PDB file of C-alpha atoms in Angstrom:
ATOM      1  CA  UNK A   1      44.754  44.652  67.306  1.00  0.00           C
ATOM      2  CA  UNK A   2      41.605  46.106  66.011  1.00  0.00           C
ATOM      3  CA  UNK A   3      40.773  48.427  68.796  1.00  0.00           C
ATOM      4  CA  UNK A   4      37.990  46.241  69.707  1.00  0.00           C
ATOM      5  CA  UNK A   5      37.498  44.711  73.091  1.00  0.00           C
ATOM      6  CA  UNK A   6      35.380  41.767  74.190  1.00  0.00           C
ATOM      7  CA  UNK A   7      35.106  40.463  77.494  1.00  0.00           C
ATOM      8  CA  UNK A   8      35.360  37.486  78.755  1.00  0.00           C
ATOM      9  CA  UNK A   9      37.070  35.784  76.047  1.00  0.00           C
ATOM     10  CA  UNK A  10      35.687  32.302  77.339  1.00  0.00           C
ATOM     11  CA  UNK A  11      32.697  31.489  79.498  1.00  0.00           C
ATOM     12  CA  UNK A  12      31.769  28.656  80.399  1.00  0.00           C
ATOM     13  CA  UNK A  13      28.541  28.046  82.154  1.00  0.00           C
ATOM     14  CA  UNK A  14      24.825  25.651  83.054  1.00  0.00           C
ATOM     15  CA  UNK A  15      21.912  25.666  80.803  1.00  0.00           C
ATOM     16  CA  UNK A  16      19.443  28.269  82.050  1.00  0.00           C
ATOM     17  CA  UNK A  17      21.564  30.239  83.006  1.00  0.00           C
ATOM     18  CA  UNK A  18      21.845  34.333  82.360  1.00  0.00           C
ATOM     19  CA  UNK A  19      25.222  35.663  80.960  1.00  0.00           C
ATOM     20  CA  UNK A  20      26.633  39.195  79.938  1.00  0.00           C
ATOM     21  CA  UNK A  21      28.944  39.429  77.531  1.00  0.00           C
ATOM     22  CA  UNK A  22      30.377  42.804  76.801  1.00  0.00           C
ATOM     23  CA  UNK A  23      32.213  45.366  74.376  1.00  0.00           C
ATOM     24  CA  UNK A  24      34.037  48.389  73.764  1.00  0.00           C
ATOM     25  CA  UNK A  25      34.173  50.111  70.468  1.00  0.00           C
ATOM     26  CA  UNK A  26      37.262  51.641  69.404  1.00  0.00           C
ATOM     27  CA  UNK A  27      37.415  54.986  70.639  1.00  0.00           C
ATOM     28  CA  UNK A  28      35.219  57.241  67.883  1.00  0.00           C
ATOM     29  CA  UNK A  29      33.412  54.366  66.511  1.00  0.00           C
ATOM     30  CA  UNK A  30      29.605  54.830  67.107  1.00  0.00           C
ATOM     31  CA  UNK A  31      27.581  51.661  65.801  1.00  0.00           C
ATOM     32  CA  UNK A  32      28.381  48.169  67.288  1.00  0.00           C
ATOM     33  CA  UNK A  33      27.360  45.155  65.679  1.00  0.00           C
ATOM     34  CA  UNK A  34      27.050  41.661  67.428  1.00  0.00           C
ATOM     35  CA  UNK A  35      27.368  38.062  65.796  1.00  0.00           C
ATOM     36  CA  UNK A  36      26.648  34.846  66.875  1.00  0.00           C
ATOM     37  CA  UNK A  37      28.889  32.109  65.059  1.00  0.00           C
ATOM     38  CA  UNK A  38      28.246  28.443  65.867  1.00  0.00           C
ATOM     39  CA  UNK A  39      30.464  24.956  65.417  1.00  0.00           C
ATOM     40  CA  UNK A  40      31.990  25.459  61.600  1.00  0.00           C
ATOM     41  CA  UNK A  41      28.433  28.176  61.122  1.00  0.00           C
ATOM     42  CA  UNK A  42      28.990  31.500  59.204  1.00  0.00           C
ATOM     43  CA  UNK A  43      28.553  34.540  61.673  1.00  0.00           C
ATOM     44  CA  UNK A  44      24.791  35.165  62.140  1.00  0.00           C
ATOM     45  CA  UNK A  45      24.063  39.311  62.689  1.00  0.00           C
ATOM     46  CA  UNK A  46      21.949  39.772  65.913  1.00  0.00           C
ATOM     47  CA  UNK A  47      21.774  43.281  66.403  1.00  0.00           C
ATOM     48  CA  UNK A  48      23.200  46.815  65.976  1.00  0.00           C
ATOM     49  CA  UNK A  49      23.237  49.971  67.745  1.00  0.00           C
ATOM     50  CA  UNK A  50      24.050  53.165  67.052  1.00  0.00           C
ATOM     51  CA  UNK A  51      24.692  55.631  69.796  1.00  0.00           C
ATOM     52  CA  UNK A  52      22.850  54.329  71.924  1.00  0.00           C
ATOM     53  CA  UNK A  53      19.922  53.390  69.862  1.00  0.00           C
ATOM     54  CA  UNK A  54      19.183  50.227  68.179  1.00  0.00           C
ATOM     55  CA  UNK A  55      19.406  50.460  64.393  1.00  0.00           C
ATOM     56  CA  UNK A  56      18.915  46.972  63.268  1.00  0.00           C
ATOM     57  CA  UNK A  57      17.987  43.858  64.219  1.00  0.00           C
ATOM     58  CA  UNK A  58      18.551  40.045  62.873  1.00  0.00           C
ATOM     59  CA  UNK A  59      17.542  36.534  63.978  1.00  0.00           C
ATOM     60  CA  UNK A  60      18.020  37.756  67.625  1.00  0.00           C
ATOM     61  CA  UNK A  61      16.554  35.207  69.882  1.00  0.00           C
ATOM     62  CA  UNK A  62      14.060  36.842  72.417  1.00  0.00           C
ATOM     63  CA  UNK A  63      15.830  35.434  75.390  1.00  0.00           C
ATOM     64  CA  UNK A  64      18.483  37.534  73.680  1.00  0.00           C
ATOM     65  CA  UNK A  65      18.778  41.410  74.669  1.00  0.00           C
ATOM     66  CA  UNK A  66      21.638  43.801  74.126  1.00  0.00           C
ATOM     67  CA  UNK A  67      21.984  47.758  74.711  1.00  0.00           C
ATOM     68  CA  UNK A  68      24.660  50.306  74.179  1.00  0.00           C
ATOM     69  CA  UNK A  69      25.223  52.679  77.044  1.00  0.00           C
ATOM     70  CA  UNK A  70      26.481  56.711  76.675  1.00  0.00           C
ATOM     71  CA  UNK A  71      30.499  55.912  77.074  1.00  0.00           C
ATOM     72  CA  UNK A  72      29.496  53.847  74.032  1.00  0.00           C
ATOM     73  CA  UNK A  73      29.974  50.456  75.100  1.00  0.00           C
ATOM     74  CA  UNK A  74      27.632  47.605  74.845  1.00  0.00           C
ATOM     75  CA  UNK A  75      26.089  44.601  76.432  1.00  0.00           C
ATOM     76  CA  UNK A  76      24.658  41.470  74.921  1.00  0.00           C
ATOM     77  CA  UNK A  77      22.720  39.355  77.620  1.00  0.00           C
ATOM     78  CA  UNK A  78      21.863  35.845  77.067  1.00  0.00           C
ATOM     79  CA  UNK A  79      19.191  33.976  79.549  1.00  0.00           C
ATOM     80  CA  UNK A  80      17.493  31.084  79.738  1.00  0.00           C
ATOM     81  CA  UNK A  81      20.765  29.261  78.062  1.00  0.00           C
ATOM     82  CA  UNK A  82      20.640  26.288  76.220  1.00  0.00           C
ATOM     83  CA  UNK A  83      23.006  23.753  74.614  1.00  0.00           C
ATOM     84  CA  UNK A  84      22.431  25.481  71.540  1.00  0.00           C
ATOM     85  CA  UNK A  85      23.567  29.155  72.499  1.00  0.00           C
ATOM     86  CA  UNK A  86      27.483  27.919  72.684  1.00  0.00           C
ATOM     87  CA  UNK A  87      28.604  29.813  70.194  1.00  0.00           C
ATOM     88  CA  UNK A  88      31.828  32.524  69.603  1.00  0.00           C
ATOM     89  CA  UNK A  89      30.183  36.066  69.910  1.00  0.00           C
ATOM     90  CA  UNK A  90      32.088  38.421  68.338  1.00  0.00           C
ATOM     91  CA  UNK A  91      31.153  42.163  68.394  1.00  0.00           C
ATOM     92  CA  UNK A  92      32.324  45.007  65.833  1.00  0.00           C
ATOM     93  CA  UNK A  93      32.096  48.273  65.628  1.00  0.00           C
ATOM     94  CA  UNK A  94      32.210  51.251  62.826  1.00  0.00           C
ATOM     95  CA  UNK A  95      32.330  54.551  62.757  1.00  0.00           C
ATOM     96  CA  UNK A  96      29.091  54.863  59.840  1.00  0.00           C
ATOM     97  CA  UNK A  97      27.435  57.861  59.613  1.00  0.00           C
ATOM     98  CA  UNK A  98      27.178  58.320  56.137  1.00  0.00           C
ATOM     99  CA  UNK A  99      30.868  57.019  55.386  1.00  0.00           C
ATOM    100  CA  UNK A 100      30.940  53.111  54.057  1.00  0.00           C
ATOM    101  CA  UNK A 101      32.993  52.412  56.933  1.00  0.00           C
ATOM    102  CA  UNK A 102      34.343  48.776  57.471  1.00  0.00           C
ATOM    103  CA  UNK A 103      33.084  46.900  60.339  1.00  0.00           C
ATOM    104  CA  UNK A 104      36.387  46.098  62.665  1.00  0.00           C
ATOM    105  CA  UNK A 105      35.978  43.029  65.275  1.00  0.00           C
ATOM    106  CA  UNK A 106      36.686  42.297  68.328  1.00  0.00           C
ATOM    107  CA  UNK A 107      38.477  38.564  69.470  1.00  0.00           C
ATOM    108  CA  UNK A 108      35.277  37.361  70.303  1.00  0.00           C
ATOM    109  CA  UNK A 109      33.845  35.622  73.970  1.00  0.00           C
ATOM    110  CA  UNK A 110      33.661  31.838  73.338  1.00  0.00           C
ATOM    111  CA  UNK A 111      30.401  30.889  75.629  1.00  0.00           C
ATOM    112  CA  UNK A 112      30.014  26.879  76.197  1.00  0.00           C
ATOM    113  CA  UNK A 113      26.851  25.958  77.998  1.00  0.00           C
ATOM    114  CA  UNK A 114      27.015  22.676  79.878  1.00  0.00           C
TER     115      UNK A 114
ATOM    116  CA  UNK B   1      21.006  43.255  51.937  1.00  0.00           C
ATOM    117  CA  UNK B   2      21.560  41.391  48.985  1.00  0.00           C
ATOM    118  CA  UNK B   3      22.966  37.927  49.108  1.00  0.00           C
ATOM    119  CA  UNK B   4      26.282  36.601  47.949  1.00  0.00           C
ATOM    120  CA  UNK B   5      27.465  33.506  46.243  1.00  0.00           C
ATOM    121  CA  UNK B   6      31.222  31.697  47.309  1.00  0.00           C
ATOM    122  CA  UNK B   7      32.466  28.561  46.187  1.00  0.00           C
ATOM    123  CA  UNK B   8      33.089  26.797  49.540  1.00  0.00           C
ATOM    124  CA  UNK B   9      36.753  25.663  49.011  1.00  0.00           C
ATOM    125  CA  UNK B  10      39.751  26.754  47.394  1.00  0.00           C
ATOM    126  CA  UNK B  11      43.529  25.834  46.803  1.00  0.00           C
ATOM    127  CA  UNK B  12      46.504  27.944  45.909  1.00  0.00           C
ATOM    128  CA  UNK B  13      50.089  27.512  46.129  1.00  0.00           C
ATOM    129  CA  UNK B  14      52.026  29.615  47.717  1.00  0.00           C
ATOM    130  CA  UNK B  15      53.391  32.147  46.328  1.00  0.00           C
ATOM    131  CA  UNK B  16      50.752  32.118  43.139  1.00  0.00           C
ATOM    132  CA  UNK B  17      47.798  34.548  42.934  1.00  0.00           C
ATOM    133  CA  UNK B  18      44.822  33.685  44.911  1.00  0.00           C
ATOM    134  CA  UNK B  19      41.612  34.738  42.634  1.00  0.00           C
ATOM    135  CA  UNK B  20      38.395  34.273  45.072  1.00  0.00           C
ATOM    136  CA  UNK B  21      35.125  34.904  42.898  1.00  0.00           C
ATOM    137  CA  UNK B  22      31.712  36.512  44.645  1.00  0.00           C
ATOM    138  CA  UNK B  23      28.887  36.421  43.316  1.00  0.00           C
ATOM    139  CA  UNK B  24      25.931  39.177  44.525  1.00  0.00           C
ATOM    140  CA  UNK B  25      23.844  39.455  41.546  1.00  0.00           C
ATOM    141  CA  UNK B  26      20.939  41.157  43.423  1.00  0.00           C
ATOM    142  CA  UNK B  27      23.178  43.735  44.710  1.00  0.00           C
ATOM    143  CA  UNK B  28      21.536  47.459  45.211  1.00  0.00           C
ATOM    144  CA  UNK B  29      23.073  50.616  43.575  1.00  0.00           C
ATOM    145  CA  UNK B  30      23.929  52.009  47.004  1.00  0.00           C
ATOM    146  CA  UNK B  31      25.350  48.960  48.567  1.00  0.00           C
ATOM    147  CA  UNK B  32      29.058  48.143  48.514  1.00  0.00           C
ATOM    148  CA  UNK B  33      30.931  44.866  48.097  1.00  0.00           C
ATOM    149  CA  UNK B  34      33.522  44.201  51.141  1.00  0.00           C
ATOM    150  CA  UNK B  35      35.505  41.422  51.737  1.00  0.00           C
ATOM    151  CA  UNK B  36      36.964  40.075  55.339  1.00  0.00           C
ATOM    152  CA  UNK B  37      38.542  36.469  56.711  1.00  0.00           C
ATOM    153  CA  UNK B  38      38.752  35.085  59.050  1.00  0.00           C
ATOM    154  CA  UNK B  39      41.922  32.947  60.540  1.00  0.00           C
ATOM    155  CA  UNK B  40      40.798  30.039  62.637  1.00  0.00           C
ATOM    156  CA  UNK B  41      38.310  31.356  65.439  1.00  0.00           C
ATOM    157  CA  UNK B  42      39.811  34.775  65.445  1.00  0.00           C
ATOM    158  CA  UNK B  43      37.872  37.545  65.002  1.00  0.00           C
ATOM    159  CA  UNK B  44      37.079  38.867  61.359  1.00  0.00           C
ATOM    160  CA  UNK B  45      39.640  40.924  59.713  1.00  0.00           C
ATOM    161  CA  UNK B  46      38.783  43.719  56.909  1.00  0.00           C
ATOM    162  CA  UNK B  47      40.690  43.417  53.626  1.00  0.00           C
ATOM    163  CA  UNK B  48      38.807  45.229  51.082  1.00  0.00           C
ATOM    164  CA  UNK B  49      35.988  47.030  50.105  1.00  0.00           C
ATOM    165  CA  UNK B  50      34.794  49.033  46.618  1.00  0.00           C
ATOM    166  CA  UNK B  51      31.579  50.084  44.767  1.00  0.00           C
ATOM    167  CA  UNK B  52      32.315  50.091  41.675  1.00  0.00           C
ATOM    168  CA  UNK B  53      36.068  50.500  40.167  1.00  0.00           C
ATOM    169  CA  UNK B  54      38.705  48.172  41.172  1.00  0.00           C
ATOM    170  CA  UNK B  55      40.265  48.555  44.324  1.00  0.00           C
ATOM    171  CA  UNK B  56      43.656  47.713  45.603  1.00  0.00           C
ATOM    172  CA  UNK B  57      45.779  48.525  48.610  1.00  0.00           C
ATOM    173  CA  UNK B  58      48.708  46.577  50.669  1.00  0.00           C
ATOM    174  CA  UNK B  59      46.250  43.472  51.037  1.00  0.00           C
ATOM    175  CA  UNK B  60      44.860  42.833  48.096  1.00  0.00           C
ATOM    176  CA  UNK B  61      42.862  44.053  44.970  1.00  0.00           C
ATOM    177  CA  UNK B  62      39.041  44.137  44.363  1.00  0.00           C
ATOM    178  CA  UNK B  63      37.562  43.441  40.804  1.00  0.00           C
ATOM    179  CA  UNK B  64      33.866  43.873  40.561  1.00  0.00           C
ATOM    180  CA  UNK B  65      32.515  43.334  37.068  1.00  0.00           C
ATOM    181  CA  UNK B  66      30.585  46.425  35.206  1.00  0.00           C
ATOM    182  CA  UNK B  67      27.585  45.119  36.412  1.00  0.00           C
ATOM    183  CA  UNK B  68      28.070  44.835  39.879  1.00  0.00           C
ATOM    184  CA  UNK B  69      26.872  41.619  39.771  1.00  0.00           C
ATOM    185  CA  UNK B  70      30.100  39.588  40.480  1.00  0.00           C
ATOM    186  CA  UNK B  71      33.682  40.248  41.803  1.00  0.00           C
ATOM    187  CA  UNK B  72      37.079  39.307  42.415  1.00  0.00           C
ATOM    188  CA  UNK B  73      39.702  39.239  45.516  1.00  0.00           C
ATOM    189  CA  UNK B  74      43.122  39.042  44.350  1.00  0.00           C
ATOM    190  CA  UNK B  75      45.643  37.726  47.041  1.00  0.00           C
ATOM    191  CA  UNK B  76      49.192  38.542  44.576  1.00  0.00           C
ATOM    192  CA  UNK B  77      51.347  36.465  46.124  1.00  0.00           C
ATOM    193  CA  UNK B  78      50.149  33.966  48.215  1.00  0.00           C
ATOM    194  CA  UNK B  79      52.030  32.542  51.494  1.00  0.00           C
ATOM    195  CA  UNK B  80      50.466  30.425  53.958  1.00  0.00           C
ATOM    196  CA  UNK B  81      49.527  32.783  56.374  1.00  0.00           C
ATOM    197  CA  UNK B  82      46.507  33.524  53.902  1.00  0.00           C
ATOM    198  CA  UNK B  83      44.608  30.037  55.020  1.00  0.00           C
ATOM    199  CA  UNK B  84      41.435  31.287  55.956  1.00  0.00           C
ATOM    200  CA  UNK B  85      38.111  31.272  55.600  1.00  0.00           C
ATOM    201  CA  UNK B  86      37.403  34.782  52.955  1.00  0.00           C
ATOM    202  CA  UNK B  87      33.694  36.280  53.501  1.00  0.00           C
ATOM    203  CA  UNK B  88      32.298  38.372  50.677  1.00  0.00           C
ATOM    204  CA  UNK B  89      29.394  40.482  51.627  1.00  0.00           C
ATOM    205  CA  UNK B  90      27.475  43.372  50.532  1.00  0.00           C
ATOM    206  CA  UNK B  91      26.183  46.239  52.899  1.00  0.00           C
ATOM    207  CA  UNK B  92      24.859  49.725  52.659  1.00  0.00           C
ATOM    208  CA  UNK B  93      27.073  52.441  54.154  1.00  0.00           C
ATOM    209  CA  UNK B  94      25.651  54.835  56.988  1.00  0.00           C
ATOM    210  CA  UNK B  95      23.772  54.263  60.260  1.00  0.00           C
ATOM    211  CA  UNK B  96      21.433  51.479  59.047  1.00  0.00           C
ATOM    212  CA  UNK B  97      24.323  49.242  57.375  1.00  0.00           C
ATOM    213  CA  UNK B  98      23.484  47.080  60.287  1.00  0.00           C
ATOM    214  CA  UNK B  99      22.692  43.585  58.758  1.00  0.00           C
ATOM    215  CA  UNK B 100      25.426  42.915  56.552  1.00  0.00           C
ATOM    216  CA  UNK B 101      25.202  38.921  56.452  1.00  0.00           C
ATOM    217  CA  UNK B 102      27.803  36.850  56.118  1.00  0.00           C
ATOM    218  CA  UNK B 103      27.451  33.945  54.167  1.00  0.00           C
ATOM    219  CA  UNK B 104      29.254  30.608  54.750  1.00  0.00           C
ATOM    220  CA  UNK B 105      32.569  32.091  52.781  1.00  0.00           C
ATOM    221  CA  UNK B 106      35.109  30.245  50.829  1.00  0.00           C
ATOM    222  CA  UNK B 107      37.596  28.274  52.813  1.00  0.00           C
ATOM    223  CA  UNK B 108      41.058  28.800  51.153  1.00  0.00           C
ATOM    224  CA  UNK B 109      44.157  27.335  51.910  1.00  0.00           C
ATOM    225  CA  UNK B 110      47.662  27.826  50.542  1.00  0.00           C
ATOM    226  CA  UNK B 111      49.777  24.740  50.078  1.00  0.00           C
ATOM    227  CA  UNK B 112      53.247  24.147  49.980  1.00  0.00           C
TER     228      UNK B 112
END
């Protein structure tokens, strides 16, 4: 158990559609990182936060938005869904600040759009 | 962050050393190597990370080459629980260590 919690660990839902996935860090942990990892992909980085602020951003799709509230936690919504955005989303977080922390994951939410 | 190199398959038999080669020849003085796999469609699990001297702790052992520009994971001993899929990246530590980019990995899988 890495400390990391996703929710819902499967979704399944119509093509445009609006989702919210969501995650909570392990306790201490300040940055949280989402990936997007297709059918046999590699995991693509979409964004990160860090206390509350965004730090870094990937190939995030614009229908794609995400934010990280003050208890930490964070929220990646997905609209406008197509085919093509079922995909495992796994979120991680680290504690960074300075210290090369390692990024520990969550189980990931498994979204299929029909 | 700088890119890395993985062959995309490997064998091993179980209970022989597993020696899983990275290649990240572009790789910035301030960025470390760290290695994770993943099992099936779980989650990403950390193994591993250095900067420059070997590394090794109840997992497995890091190599990375004077240079930086290559290293090794070292799985001892093998046993089939090890099939994964091993991801070598390289990432900048602090705040902004955000985009560390996984490549496709190495698939590796322990036979009988």
């Amino acid at each position: 158990d890495s400390g990391v919690t996703q929710t819902p660990k499967h979704l399944i839902t119509a093509t445009g559609q609006r989702v919210t996935l969501r995650c909570s860090p392990r306790s201490g942990d300040l940055s949280v990182y989402w990936y997007q990892q297709s059918l046999d992909q590699g995991l693509q980085f979409l964004i990160q936060y860090y206390n509350g602020e965004e730090r870094a951003k990937g190939n995030i799709l614009e229908r794609f938005s995400a934010q990280q509230f003050p208890d930490l936690h964070s929220e990646l919504n997905l609209s406008s869904l197509e085919l093509g955005d079922s995909a495992l989303y796994f979120c991680a977080s680290s504690v960074a600040g300075g210290a090369p922390g390692e990024l520990f994951f969550g189980e990931g939410s498994r979204l299929t759009v029909l | 962050d700088a890119k890395t190199t993985q062959p995309p398959s490997m064998d091993c038999a179980e209970g022989r050393a597993a020696n899983l080669p990275c290649n990240h020849s572009t790789i910035s003085g301030n960025e470390y190597v760290y290695w994770y796999r993943q099992i099936h469609s779980q989650g990403p699990q950390y193994i591993i990370h250095g900067l420059k001297n070997n590394e090794t702790n109840e997992m497995a052992s890091l190599i990375i080459t004077e240079d930086r520009k290559s290293s090794t994971l070292i799985l001892p001993h093998a046993t089939l629980r090890d099939t994964a899929v091993y991801y070598c990246i390289v990432r900048v530590a602090g705040t902004n260590a955000g985009k560390s980019t996984f490549g496709d990995g190495t698939t590796l899988t322990v036979k009988p």
